[in-house]
Amino acid sequence: MIRAVSLLPALLIPIQVTAAPPCPPWLASHVQVGERIYRVEVAATPAQWQRGLSGRDHLAPGEGMWFVLPLPGIHGFWMKDMTFPIDLVWITPQGLIAGVETLPPCAPGSCPIQYPPEPVGFVLETNAGTVPELEGVQIRWLCQPE
């Protein structure tokens, strides 16, 4: 009886359960936009931002490039050396879609720089026509698919 009483205080001590830390955006392997999940390659360094998808002949269906920008801002993107059209998804630092643009490859001698409608912290590039206009929708980045 004494043993049961002495164990009772230990059993009443609340156990703190901590949630797993969120997936850092630069370690994401997938990005969820609405109901669609894209497998992504991360661009998180200046060299990766500059190269982007340039020089590739295609992007597999359901894949994309996830740009994690150094600071929120009005960052310019262009289609230099691109051979296929893409959807450019502007994403705020809070993970909300600020806009979606479909961009064709540059015409010879003309490659305009595209700017987001407001400061962004992330950009997702996918095959053209795969991201509907979902302005204001919350996106999620994942370190592993669900």
C-alpha positions as CSV (number, residue, x, y, z in Angstrom):
1,M,0.0,0.0,0.0
2,I,2.8,2.4,0.8
3,R,4.4,1.7,-2.5
4,A,1.2,2.5,-4.4
5,V,0.8,5.8,-2.5
6,S,4.4,6.8,-3.2
7,L,4.0,6.2,-7.0
8,L,0.8,8.2,-7.2
9,P,2.6,11.7,-7.1
10,A,4.9,10.6,-9.9
11,L,2.0,9.4,-12.0
12,L,0.2,12.8,-11.6
13,I,3.1,14.9,-12.9
14,P,2.1,16.1,-16.4
15,I,4.3,14.8,-19.2
16,Q,5.2,17.5,-21.7
17,V,5.0,16.3,-25.3
18,T,6.7,18.6,-27.8
19,A,5.7,18.6,-31.4
20,A,8.3,17.9,-34.0
21,P,9.8,21.2,-35.3
22,P,8.4,22.3,-38.6
23,C,10.1,21.5,-41.8
24,P,12.6,24.3,-42.7
25,P,11.7,25.6,-46.2
26,W,15.2,25.0,-47.5
27,L,14.9,21.3,-46.7
28,A,11.5,20.8,-48.4
29,S,11.1,17.9,-50.8
30,H,7.5,18.7,-51.6
31,V,5.2,21.8,-51.8
32,Q,1.4,21.5,-51.5
33,V,-0.7,24.0,-53.4
34,G,-4.4,23.5,-52.8
35,E,-5.0,19.8,-53.4
36,R,-1.9,19.3,-55.5
37,I,1.5,18.2,-54.2
38,Y,4.7,18.9,-56.2
39,R,8.0,17.2,-55.7
40,V,10.5,20.0,-55.7
41,E,14.2,20.7,-56.1
42,V,15.2,23.5,-53.7
43,A,17.0,26.6,-54.9
44,A,18.4,28.3,-51.7
45,T,21.8,29.7,-52.7
46,P,22.7,32.6,-55.1
47,A,24.1,30.1,-57.7
48,Q,20.9,28.0,-57.5
49,W,18.7,31.1,-57.8
50,Q,20.6,32.4,-60.8
51,R,20.5,29.0,-62.6
52,G,17.0,28.0,-61.7
53,L,15.5,25.9,-64.5
54,S,17.6,27.4,-67.2
55,G,19.1,25.1,-69.8
56,R,16.7,22.2,-69.1
57,D,14.6,20.8,-71.9
58,H,11.6,19.9,-69.7
59,L,10.3,19.5,-66.2
60,A,8.6,16.2,-65.3
61,P,4.9,16.3,-64.5
62,G,4.2,17.0,-60.8
63,E,7.7,18.5,-60.3
64,G,8.9,22.0,-59.6
65,M,11.6,24.2,-58.3
66,W,11.2,25.8,-54.9
67,F,13.0,29.1,-54.4
68,V,13.7,30.0,-50.8
69,L,14.7,33.7,-50.9
70,P,17.1,35.3,-48.5
71,L,14.7,38.1,-47.4
72,P,11.2,39.0,-48.3
73,G,11.1,41.5,-51.1
74,I,10.2,42.3,-54.7
75,H,12.6,39.8,-56.4
76,G,12.8,39.7,-60.2
77,F,12.6,36.5,-62.2
78,W,13.2,36.0,-65.9
79,M,13.1,33.2,-68.4
80,K,16.7,33.4,-69.7
81,D,17.8,30.2,-71.4
82,M,14.4,28.5,-70.7
83,T,13.0,26.2,-73.4
84,F,9.5,25.5,-72.0
85,P,6.8,27.6,-70.4
86,I,6.3,27.6,-66.7
87,D,3.8,28.8,-64.0
88,L,5.5,31.1,-61.6
89,V,3.8,31.1,-58.2
90,W,4.6,34.1,-56.0
91,I,4.4,33.2,-52.3
92,T,4.4,35.6,-49.3
93,P,6.7,35.1,-46.3
94,Q,3.6,33.8,-44.5
95,G,3.1,31.1,-47.1
96,L,0.1,32.7,-49.0
97,I,-0.1,32.8,-52.7
98,A,0.3,36.4,-53.9
99,G,-0.2,35.5,-57.6
100,V,0.4,33.0,-60.4
101,E,1.8,33.9,-63.8
102,T,2.3,31.7,-66.8
103,L,5.5,32.6,-68.6
104,P,6.6,31.6,-72.1
105,P,10.3,31.2,-72.9
106,C,12.0,34.5,-73.9
107,A,11.9,35.7,-77.5
108,P,15.4,36.1,-79.0
109,G,16.8,39.5,-77.9
110,S,14.0,40.1,-75.4
111,C,13.8,38.6,-71.9
112,P,11.7,40.8,-69.6
113,I,12.1,40.5,-65.8
114,Q,8.9,39.5,-64.0
115,Y,8.2,41.0,-60.5
116,P,5.7,39.8,-57.9
117,P,2.7,41.9,-57.0
118,E,3.9,42.2,-53.4
119,P,7.0,41.2,-51.3
120,V,7.6,37.4,-51.5
121,G,9.7,35.0,-49.5
122,F,9.3,32.0,-51.8
123,V,8.6,31.2,-55.5
124,L,7.5,27.9,-56.9
125,E,8.1,27.2,-60.6
126,T,6.1,24.3,-62.3
127,N,5.0,23.3,-65.7
128,A,2.7,25.9,-67.3
129,G,-1.0,25.4,-66.8
130,T,-0.6,23.2,-63.6
131,V,-1.4,25.9,-61.0
132,P,-4.8,27.5,-61.0
133,E,-5.1,31.1,-59.8
134,L,-5.4,30.6,-56.1
135,E,-4.5,34.0,-54.7
136,G,-4.6,34.1,-50.9
137,V,-4.5,30.3,-50.5
138,Q,-2.1,28.9,-47.9
139,I,0.6,26.6,-49.3
140,R,2.6,24.1,-47.3
141,W,6.2,22.8,-47.7
142,L,6.9,19.3,-46.6
143,C,10.2,17.5,-45.8
144,Q,8.5,14.3,-46.9
145,P,5.3,13.5,-48.7
146,E,2.2,12.8,-46.7
